[in-house]
Amino acid sequence: MARVCWPYFDPEYENFSNKINPPRVSVDNDSCRDCTLIKVDSVNKPGILLELVQILTDLDFIITKAYISSDGGWFMDVFHVTDQQGKKITDSKTIDFIEKVLGPKSKSTTEGVKNWPGERVGVHSVGDHTAIELIGRDRPGLLSEISAVIANLNFNVLAAEVWTHNSRIACVLYVNDVTAQSMCDPNRLSLMEEQLNNILRGCDEDGESVSRTSLSMGFTHMDRRLHQMLSADRDYESSGAISGVDVTPSFRPKISIVGCEEKGYSVVSVRCKDRAKLMFDIVCTLTDMQYAVFHATILSEGPYASQEYFIRHMDGCTLDTEGEKERVIKCIEAAIRRRVSEGVSLELCAKDRVGLLSDVTRILRENGLTVCRAGISTRGEQALNVFYVRDASGKPVDMKTMEVLRKEIGKTMMVDVKRVPSNDKVPEETREWAKTSFFFGKLLERFLT
């Protein structure tokens, strides 16, 4: 038999470029009057743009402009960001934190962003926890039934995100056990999974839709996982409604794809209503569809946003067929719409306890309201929840009903009710304690204190 010799491969070679050219991060508050410039340049790695945008988004920064360039083996990104109130990022400890996560203080840019837990640290428990993922057909009162099953088994919901789109619901929940029993008890977990699956199967009227529950002991980035779950469920195949709300033609995102033959790119142009996390949602979708972004320009113009991406598939190909272009357009449009909610938002702050989510969603259901999107989190002993609700019959939400609801729920917790701006209005500022992404903040709190 002939002897085969393989060339030696140093396992450290992949990190060699990072060692001789460590990532450089600059936080500039002098160049622009009304925003902070965050500049990052380093060795290019697949998916690095999404990781950077994810970090900035999880910090609740608003990206007003961005310029991305990553041809060859190097990338250079510039982000114009503000806080939720539209002000510069001036806190020195927050700036140090950004430089630590993105800069050379981490072993490498890729390792730094991979180790960034982001919204995954929303589970503020030292002990065991279980991550629950659910996908199925949506219907009024479904979240109430799901939370009732969890509460009846003495599990407490520490953090959760719930999205609905095109008559489908996707949930990621982190729960732990307040009793002395272990979260690893297979019998209890099996019972919970069985009961949740029974609820979801009862929603599939046509018998063709796939509903499922999965349990794990790991962490995941909630927003990205929800995009993946709904995309795998092909929610982008249906269009024309956002969680049961008719979409006016003026709101529908304008998305086009053209070829750039000179450079060998496909150019994806998006113009739509601006909102928080818009860039993350689009970049997340392109990345999970195996497209690499080589150049991009992001610009917010009042209530509108214009975004342009120069992309190729990971295999180096561009989008040449009409079928490929149509699928990408549908997936981006679905990603934009999944966060859109019309109606009324209900923001709650109360002492955390088992059954809190079940009680609140039961009251909403009894008052004829259905939840189209929700963010549940805990900070210390406080539960901080945001629900976007609409009338289960499809009619406009009666504010008198909301006042009755405020009085009923407000006996034991802080309640704030406000109407979600319509599509032709600029979104209102979010209250500090009611932001739906603050459950990442425990790590930042430890760093700042």
Short mmCIF file of C-alpha atoms in Angstrom, two decimals:
data_model
loop_
_atom_site.label_atom_id
_atom_site.label_comp_id
_atom_site.label_asym_id
_atom_site.label_seq_id
_atom_site.Cartn_x
_atom_site.Cartn_y
_atom_site.Cartn_z
CA MET A 1 0.00 0.00 0.00
CA ALA A 2 1.38 3.40 -0.95
CA ARG A 3 2.22 5.67 1.93
CA VAL A 4 0.12 8.82 2.05
CA CYS A 5 1.68 11.95 3.47
CA TRP A 6 -0.47 14.85 4.61
CA PRO A 7 0.87 18.37 5.02
CA TYR A 8 1.17 19.63 8.59
CA PHE A 9 -1.61 21.97 9.64
CA ASP A 10 -1.08 24.17 12.65
CA PRO A 11 -4.34 24.36 14.64
CA GLU A 12 -3.44 27.93 15.60
CA TYR A 13 -3.14 29.05 11.96
CA GLU A 14 -6.76 30.20 11.79
CA ASN A 15 -6.16 32.66 14.63
CA PHE A 16 -2.77 33.78 13.31
CA SER A 17 -4.15 36.75 11.36
CA ASN A 18 -6.04 37.91 14.43
CA LYS A 19 -2.90 37.73 16.52
CA ILE A 20 -0.77 39.84 14.17
CA ASN A 21 -3.71 42.10 13.22
CA PRO A 22 -5.98 42.33 16.26
CA PRO A 23 -9.39 43.95 15.81
CA ARG A 24 -9.53 47.70 16.25
CA VAL A 25 -12.54 49.40 17.79
CA SER A 26 -13.14 53.13 17.97
CA VAL A 27 -16.01 54.84 19.80
CA ASP A 28 -16.17 58.40 18.45
CA ASN A 29 -18.38 61.07 20.00
CA ASP A 30 -16.68 64.05 18.31
CA SER A 31 -17.21 63.55 14.58
CA CYS A 32 -21.01 63.69 14.63
CA ARG A 33 -23.19 66.14 16.51
CA ASP A 34 -26.18 63.91 17.24
CA CYS A 35 -24.89 60.32 17.34
CA THR A 36 -21.97 58.10 18.36
CA LEU A 37 -19.78 56.48 15.71
CA ILE A 38 -18.63 52.94 16.43
CA LYS A 39 -15.91 51.83 14.00
CA VAL A 40 -14.76 48.22 13.86
CA ASP A 41 -12.13 46.78 11.53
CA SER A 42 -10.58 43.33 11.70
CA VAL A 43 -10.00 40.07 9.89
CA ASN A 44 -13.17 39.01 8.08
CA LYS A 45 -15.03 35.89 9.25
CA PRO A 46 -18.31 34.35 8.06
CA GLY A 47 -21.24 35.73 10.04
CA ILE A 48 -19.21 38.44 11.77
CA LEU A 49 -21.54 41.23 10.58
CA LEU A 50 -24.56 39.58 12.17
CA GLU A 51 -22.68 39.08 15.43
CA LEU A 52 -21.68 42.76 15.56
CA VAL A 53 -25.20 43.97 14.77
CA GLN A 54 -26.57 41.54 17.35
CA ILE A 55 -24.36 43.00 20.07
CA LEU A 56 -25.32 46.60 19.26
CA THR A 57 -29.00 45.65 19.07
CA ASP A 58 -28.91 43.76 22.37
CA LEU A 59 -27.47 46.88 23.99
CA ASP A 60 -30.65 48.65 22.84
CA PHE A 61 -28.73 50.99 20.55
CA ILE A 62 -30.59 52.50 17.62
CA ILE A 63 -28.58 52.19 14.39
CA THR A 64 -29.38 55.29 12.34
CA LYS A 65 -26.68 54.81 9.70
CA ALA A 66 -24.15 52.15 8.84
CA TYR A 67 -21.50 51.60 6.21
CA ILE A 68 -20.23 48.05 5.72
CA SER A 69 -17.28 46.91 3.61
CA SER A 70 -15.78 43.43 3.82
CA ASP A 71 -14.20 42.51 0.51
CA GLY A 72 -11.24 40.16 0.75
CA GLY A 73 -10.02 39.02 4.13
CA TRP A 74 -10.73 42.24 6.02
CA PHE A 75 -13.85 44.08 7.09
CA MET A 76 -14.41 47.71 8.04
CA ASP A 77 -17.75 48.71 9.56
CA VAL A 78 -19.00 52.07 10.75
CA PHE A 79 -22.21 52.33 12.80
CA HIS A 80 -23.96 55.58 13.73
CA VAL A 81 -25.85 54.78 16.94
CA THR A 82 -27.90 56.46 19.66
CA ASP A 83 -29.60 55.24 22.80
CA GLN A 84 -33.36 54.72 23.03
CA GLN A 85 -33.88 58.43 23.69
CA GLY A 86 -31.92 59.47 20.59
CA LYS A 87 -28.85 60.64 22.54
CA LYS A 88 -25.16 59.81 22.18
CA ILE A 89 -23.53 56.93 24.06
CA THR A 90 -21.47 58.90 26.57
CA ASP A 91 -21.28 56.64 29.62
CA SER A 92 -17.60 55.71 29.97
CA LYS A 93 -18.29 52.28 31.45
CA THR A 94 -20.63 51.38 28.59
CA ILE A 95 -17.99 52.51 26.08
CA ASP A 96 -15.36 50.40 27.86
CA PHE A 97 -17.74 47.47 27.72
CA ILE A 98 -18.20 47.85 23.94
CA GLU A 99 -14.44 48.03 23.41
CA LYS A 100 -13.92 44.98 25.59
CA VAL A 101 -16.47 42.85 23.73
CA LEU A 102 -15.53 43.92 20.19
CA GLY A 103 -11.89 44.87 20.57
CA PRO A 104 -8.51 43.18 21.05
CA LYS A 105 -9.17 42.49 24.74
CA SER A 106 -11.03 39.41 23.60
CA LYS A 107 -8.86 36.57 22.25
CA SER A 108 -10.17 37.20 18.75
CA THR A 109 -13.02 39.07 17.16
CA THR A 110 -14.83 35.86 16.29
CA GLU A 111 -14.34 34.35 19.74
CA GLY A 112 -15.35 37.60 21.40
CA VAL A 113 -18.67 37.82 19.63
CA LYS A 114 -19.32 34.09 19.97
CA ASN A 115 -18.84 34.35 23.71
CA TRP A 116 -21.15 37.36 23.88
CA PRO A 117 -24.32 35.92 25.41
CA GLY A 118 -26.52 38.85 24.42
CA GLU A 119 -30.13 38.23 25.23
CA ARG A 120 -29.26 34.67 26.22
CA VAL A 121 -28.45 35.84 29.75
CA GLY A 122 -32.07 36.68 30.24
CA VAL A 123 -32.37 33.66 32.50
CA HIS A 124 -31.37 35.16 35.82
CA SER A 125 -31.07 31.86 37.65
CA VAL A 126 -27.95 30.28 39.01
CA GLY A 127 -29.52 26.85 39.09
CA ASP A 128 -31.00 24.62 36.43
CA HIS A 129 -33.24 25.92 33.69
CA THR A 130 -34.96 24.54 30.63
CA ALA A 131 -35.43 26.25 27.28
CA ILE A 132 -38.79 25.57 25.64
CA GLU A 133 -39.42 26.18 21.94
CA LEU A 134 -42.93 26.02 20.53
CA ILE A 135 -44.22 26.51 17.00
CA GLY A 136 -47.79 26.03 15.82
CA ARG A 137 -50.99 27.57 14.54
CA ASP A 138 -52.06 30.64 16.49
CA ARG A 139 -55.50 31.19 17.99
CA PRO A 140 -57.00 33.44 20.70
CA GLY A 141 -56.06 32.36 24.23
CA LEU A 142 -53.26 30.02 23.16
CA LEU A 143 -50.56 31.79 25.19
CA SER A 144 -52.85 31.63 28.23
CA GLU A 145 -53.18 27.85 27.85
CA ILE A 146 -49.43 27.41 27.38
CA SER A 147 -48.59 29.45 30.47
CA ALA A 148 -51.26 27.62 32.51
CA VAL A 149 -49.63 24.25 31.76
CA ILE A 150 -46.24 25.58 32.85
CA ALA A 151 -47.65 27.09 36.06
CA ASN A 152 -49.62 23.96 36.97
CA LEU A 153 -46.38 21.98 36.89
CA ASN A 154 -44.73 24.49 39.26
CA PHE A 155 -42.37 25.90 36.66
CA ASN A 156 -41.63 29.63 36.61
CA VAL A 157 -41.15 31.57 33.37
CA LEU A 158 -37.99 33.66 33.74
CA ALA A 159 -37.72 35.01 30.20
CA ALA A 160 -39.66 34.57 26.99
CA GLU A 161 -40.31 36.00 23.56
CA VAL A 162 -43.54 35.32 21.69
CA TRP A 163 -44.12 36.25 18.04
CA THR A 164 -47.11 35.65 15.81
CA HIS A 165 -47.12 36.02 12.04
CA ASN A 166 -49.44 34.79 9.30
CA SER A 167 -51.57 32.76 11.73
CA ARG A 168 -48.50 31.03 13.21
CA ILE A 169 -47.04 31.42 16.70
CA ALA A 170 -43.44 30.88 17.78
CA CYS A 171 -42.28 30.99 21.41
CA VAL A 172 -38.96 30.64 23.19
CA LEU A 173 -39.32 30.39 26.97
CA TYR A 174 -36.80 29.85 29.75
CA VAL A 175 -38.26 28.20 32.83
CA ASN A 176 -36.90 26.92 36.13
CA ASP A 177 -38.33 24.93 39.01
CA VAL A 178 -39.20 26.63 42.30
CA THR A 179 -39.61 23.30 44.10
CA ALA A 180 -36.83 21.05 45.32
CA GLN A 181 -37.26 18.76 42.33
CA SER A 182 -34.62 18.73 39.65
CA MET A 183 -35.19 20.26 36.23
CA CYS A 184 -33.55 17.14 34.84
CA ASP A 185 -36.39 14.90 35.97
CA PRO A 186 -37.32 13.22 32.66
CA ASN A 187 -40.83 12.36 33.83
CA ARG A 188 -41.79 15.96 34.61
CA LEU A 189 -40.22 17.28 31.43
CA SER A 190 -41.90 14.57 29.38
CA LEU A 191 -45.26 15.41 30.99
CA MET A 192 -44.82 19.12 30.20
CA GLU A 193 -43.83 18.38 26.61
CA GLU A 194 -46.80 16.06 26.15
CA GLN A 195 -49.31 18.59 27.51
CA LEU A 196 -47.88 21.43 25.43
CA ASN A 197 -47.96 19.30 22.29
CA ASN A 198 -51.61 18.41 22.98
CA ILE A 199 -52.46 22.12 23.12
CA LEU A 200 -50.63 22.85 19.88
CA ARG A 201 -52.10 19.86 18.05
CA GLY A 202 -55.57 21.08 18.99
CA CYS A 203 -54.90 24.23 16.96
CA ASP A 204 -54.15 22.44 13.68
CA GLU A 205 -57.55 22.41 12.01
CA ASP A 206 -56.35 21.33 8.58
CA GLY A 207 -54.07 18.59 9.89
CA GLU A 208 -51.28 19.73 7.55
CA SER A 209 -49.59 22.34 9.72
CA VAL A 210 -46.68 21.18 11.83
CA SER A 211 -46.83 21.97 15.54
CA ARG A 212 -44.11 20.92 17.92
CA THR A 213 -42.50 21.49 21.29
CA SER A 214 -38.82 20.98 22.01
CA LEU A 215 -36.92 21.17 25.30
CA SER A 216 -33.23 21.73 25.95
CA MET A 217 -30.88 22.79 28.74
CA GLY A 218 -28.92 25.24 26.57
CA PHE A 219 -29.11 28.89 25.69
CA THR A 220 -30.03 30.53 22.41
CA HIS A 221 -30.39 34.07 21.13
CA MET A 222 -34.15 34.46 21.27
CA ASP A 223 -34.73 36.82 18.35
CA ARG A 224 -32.55 34.89 15.95
CA ARG A 225 -34.09 31.59 17.01
CA LEU A 226 -37.62 32.93 16.46
CA HIS A 227 -36.66 34.03 12.95
CA GLN A 228 -35.26 30.58 12.26
CA MET A 229 -38.32 28.79 13.64
CA LEU A 230 -40.84 30.83 11.64
CA SER A 231 -38.75 30.68 8.49
CA ALA A 232 -38.45 26.89 8.79
CA ASP A 233 -42.23 26.87 9.24
CA ARG A 234 -42.46 28.75 5.90
CA ASP A 235 -44.47 31.61 7.32
CA TYR A 236 -43.20 33.73 4.42
CA GLU A 237 -45.38 31.77 1.98
CA SER A 238 -48.48 33.72 3.05
CA SER A 239 -48.67 37.48 2.76
CA GLY A 240 -51.08 40.32 3.32
CA ALA A 241 -51.63 40.09 7.06
CA ILE A 242 -49.69 40.85 10.18
CA SER A 243 -51.03 38.77 13.05
CA GLY A 244 -54.53 39.06 11.63
CA VAL A 245 -54.25 42.79 10.82
CA ASP A 246 -54.71 43.86 7.21
CA VAL A 247 -51.64 45.45 5.66
CA THR A 248 -52.15 48.67 3.76
CA PRO A 249 -50.24 48.94 0.46
CA SER A 250 -48.37 52.00 1.78
CA PHE A 251 -46.86 49.94 4.57
CA ARG A 252 -45.71 46.99 2.53
CA PRO A 253 -41.89 47.05 2.36
CA LYS A 254 -40.45 47.82 -1.05
CA ILE A 255 -37.78 45.21 -1.77
CA SER A 256 -35.92 44.75 -5.04
CA ILE A 257 -32.96 42.65 -6.18
CA VAL A 258 -30.77 43.56 -9.16
CA GLY A 259 -27.47 42.24 -10.43
CA CYS A 260 -24.16 44.08 -10.29
CA GLU A 261 -22.31 42.32 -13.09
CA GLU A 262 -19.15 44.43 -12.82
CA LYS A 263 -18.38 43.20 -9.30
CA GLY A 264 -20.31 39.95 -9.30
CA TYR A 265 -22.85 40.90 -6.60
CA SER A 266 -26.59 40.81 -6.20
CA VAL A 267 -27.87 44.09 -4.77
CA VAL A 268 -30.79 43.86 -2.32
CA SER A 269 -32.56 47.19 -1.75
CA VAL A 270 -35.09 47.62 1.05
CA ARG A 271 -37.22 50.66 1.84
CA CYS A 272 -39.80 50.49 4.62
CA LYS A 273 -40.95 52.06 7.87
CA ASP A 274 -38.03 52.43 10.23
CA ARG A 275 -38.06 50.71 13.60
CA ALA A 276 -35.72 49.29 16.20
CA LYS A 277 -33.83 46.09 15.26
CA LEU A 278 -34.65 46.45 11.56
CA MET A 279 -31.04 45.95 10.44
CA PHE A 280 -30.64 42.94 12.72
CA ASP A 281 -33.75 41.27 11.29
CA ILE A 282 -32.59 41.70 7.67
CA VAL A 283 -28.96 40.70 8.28
CA CYS A 284 -30.12 37.72 10.36
CA THR A 285 -32.34 36.53 7.51
CA LEU A 286 -29.63 36.88 4.86
CA THR A 287 -27.07 35.10 7.06
CA ASP A 288 -29.37 32.19 7.87
CA MET A 289 -30.16 31.86 4.15
CA GLN A 290 -26.39 31.40 3.60
CA TYR A 291 -25.78 34.78 1.94
CA ALA A 292 -22.67 36.80 2.75
CA VAL A 293 -22.88 40.61 2.89
CA PHE A 294 -19.84 42.25 1.28
CA HIS A 295 -20.98 45.86 1.30
CA ALA A 296 -24.00 47.62 2.80
CA THR A 297 -25.37 51.10 3.35
CA ILE A 298 -28.01 51.78 6.00
CA LEU A 299 -29.81 55.12 6.27
CA SER A 300 -32.75 56.32 8.36
CA GLU A 301 -34.72 59.19 6.87
CA GLY A 302 -37.33 60.35 9.35
CA PRO A 303 -39.88 57.56 9.74
CA TYR A 304 -38.42 55.58 6.83
CA ALA A 305 -35.32 53.44 6.40
CA SER A 306 -33.36 52.67 3.24
CA GLN A 307 -31.00 49.70 3.30
CA GLU A 308 -28.86 48.30 0.50
CA TYR A 309 -26.87 45.06 0.65
CA PHE A 310 -24.34 43.69 -1.84
CA ILE A 311 -24.49 39.93 -1.39
CA ARG A 312 -23.38 36.58 -2.77
CA HIS A 313 -24.31 33.09 -1.70
CA MET A 314 -21.72 31.32 0.45
CA ASP A 315 -20.82 29.23 -2.62
CA GLY A 316 -19.90 32.44 -4.47
CA CYS A 317 -22.98 32.55 -6.70
CA THR A 318 -25.33 35.48 -7.19
CA LEU A 319 -29.11 35.38 -7.43
CA ASP A 320 -29.62 34.65 -11.10
CA THR A 321 -33.10 33.13 -11.29
CA GLU A 322 -36.42 34.84 -10.64
CA GLY A 323 -37.34 32.03 -8.24
CA GLU A 324 -34.30 32.72 -6.05
CA LYS A 325 -34.98 36.45 -6.03
CA GLU A 326 -38.64 35.95 -5.15
CA ARG A 327 -37.78 33.66 -2.23
CA VAL A 328 -35.25 36.12 -0.77
CA ILE A 329 -37.73 39.00 -1.13
CA LYS A 330 -40.47 37.00 0.63
CA CYS A 331 -38.16 35.98 3.47
CA ILE A 332 -36.92 39.54 4.07
CA GLU A 333 -40.47 40.89 3.99
CA ALA A 334 -41.57 38.28 6.52
CA ALA A 335 -38.61 39.13 8.78
CA ILE A 336 -39.58 42.81 8.70
CA ARG A 337 -43.22 42.09 9.48
CA ARG A 338 -42.73 39.66 12.35
CA ARG A 339 -42.06 42.47 14.82
CA VAL A 340 -44.82 44.75 13.56
CA SER A 341 -47.73 45.08 15.98
CA GLU A 342 -50.81 47.26 15.78
CA GLY A 343 -53.36 47.81 18.50
CA VAL A 344 -52.43 48.38 22.14
CA SER A 345 -49.37 47.62 24.24
CA LEU A 346 -49.69 46.57 27.86
CA GLU A 347 -46.55 47.04 29.98
CA LEU A 348 -46.40 45.37 33.38
CA CYS A 349 -43.98 45.43 36.28
CA ALA A 350 -44.56 43.18 39.30
CA LYS A 351 -42.83 40.91 41.77
CA ASP A 352 -41.97 37.68 40.02
CA ARG A 353 -43.82 34.53 41.05
CA VAL A 354 -45.00 31.22 39.65
CA GLY A 355 -48.22 31.66 37.68
CA LEU A 356 -47.84 35.41 37.05
CA LEU A 357 -47.78 34.98 33.27
CA SER A 358 -50.70 32.56 33.47
CA ASP A 359 -52.79 34.99 35.51
CA VAL A 360 -52.14 37.97 33.23
CA THR A 361 -52.81 36.09 29.99
CA ARG A 362 -55.97 34.57 31.47
CA ILE A 363 -57.31 38.04 32.30
CA LEU A 364 -56.50 39.22 28.77
CA ARG A 365 -58.33 36.23 27.29
CA GLU A 366 -61.37 36.75 29.52
CA ASN A 367 -61.58 40.33 28.30
CA GLY A 368 -61.64 39.30 24.64
CA LEU A 369 -58.03 40.19 23.87
CA THR A 370 -55.39 38.08 22.13
CA VAL A 371 -51.62 38.49 22.37
CA CYS A 372 -49.86 39.04 19.04
CA ARG A 373 -46.39 39.63 20.48
CA ALA A 374 -44.86 39.53 23.96
CA GLY A 375 -41.57 39.96 25.80
CA ILE A 376 -41.23 38.48 29.29
CA SER A 377 -38.17 38.93 31.47
CA THR A 378 -36.99 39.23 35.04
CA ARG A 379 -34.57 41.58 36.76
CA GLY A 380 -33.80 40.45 40.26
CA GLU A 381 -37.18 39.79 41.87
CA GLN A 382 -39.09 41.95 39.38
CA ALA A 383 -40.97 40.61 36.37
CA LEU A 384 -41.00 43.05 33.45
CA ASN A 385 -43.45 42.15 30.71
CA VAL A 386 -44.70 43.78 27.52
CA PHE A 387 -47.76 42.48 25.67
CA TYR A 388 -49.01 43.70 22.30
CA VAL A 389 -52.69 42.86 22.17
CA ARG A 390 -55.60 43.17 19.79
CA ASP A 391 -59.29 42.35 19.89
CA ALA A 392 -59.86 38.63 19.31
CA SER A 393 -62.74 39.40 16.92
CA GLY A 394 -60.59 41.63 14.74
CA LYS A 395 -62.27 44.87 15.80
CA PRO A 396 -60.33 47.89 17.10
CA VAL A 397 -59.40 47.53 20.76
CA ASP A 398 -61.88 49.36 22.98
CA MET A 399 -59.89 51.60 25.34
CA LYS A 400 -62.70 51.29 27.91
CA THR A 401 -61.88 47.58 28.06
CA MET A 402 -58.24 48.48 28.61
CA GLU A 403 -59.15 50.78 31.50
CA VAL A 404 -61.16 48.00 33.14
CA LEU A 405 -58.20 45.71 32.59
CA ARG A 406 -55.82 48.26 34.04
CA LYS A 407 -57.87 48.45 37.24
CA GLU A 408 -58.13 44.67 37.53
CA ILE A 409 -54.44 43.92 36.94
CA GLY A 410 -53.19 47.09 38.59
CA LYS A 411 -54.16 45.88 42.06
CA THR A 412 -50.94 43.90 42.28
CA MET A 413 -48.56 45.42 39.71
CA MET A 414 -47.56 48.54 37.80
CA VAL A 415 -49.50 48.82 34.55
CA ASP A 416 -49.07 51.12 31.58
CA VAL A 417 -51.48 50.98 28.63
CA LYS A 418 -50.88 52.84 25.40
CA ARG A 419 -52.00 52.58 21.82
CA VAL A 420 -49.35 51.38 19.38
CA PRO A 421 -48.74 54.04 16.69
CA SER A 422 -50.25 53.31 13.32
CA ASN A 423 -48.07 52.69 10.30
CA ASP A 424 -47.92 56.31 9.24
CA LYS A 425 -46.59 57.53 12.60
CA VAL A 426 -43.13 57.41 14.09
CA PRO A 427 -42.97 54.91 16.98
CA GLU A 428 -43.07 56.42 20.42
CA GLU A 429 -40.11 56.15 22.78
CA THR A 430 -40.17 53.12 25.00
CA ARG A 431 -40.23 53.56 28.72
CA GLU A 432 -36.98 52.58 30.44
CA TRP A 433 -38.46 49.76 32.51
CA ALA A 434 -40.58 48.42 29.69
CA LYS A 435 -38.00 47.66 27.00
CA THR A 436 -38.47 44.16 25.67
CA SER A 437 -34.76 43.42 25.32
CA PHE A 438 -33.47 44.44 28.73
CA PHE A 439 -33.08 40.89 29.98
CA PHE A 440 -29.60 40.79 28.46
CA GLY A 441 -28.65 43.48 30.94
CA LYS A 442 -27.51 41.36 33.88
CA LEU A 443 -24.08 40.87 32.33
CA LEU A 444 -23.75 44.57 31.61
CA GLU A 445 -24.89 45.42 35.13
CA ARG A 446 -22.15 43.25 36.60
CA PHE A 447 -19.57 44.93 34.40
CA LEU A 448 -20.72 48.46 35.20
CA THR A 449 -20.91 47.96 38.98
#
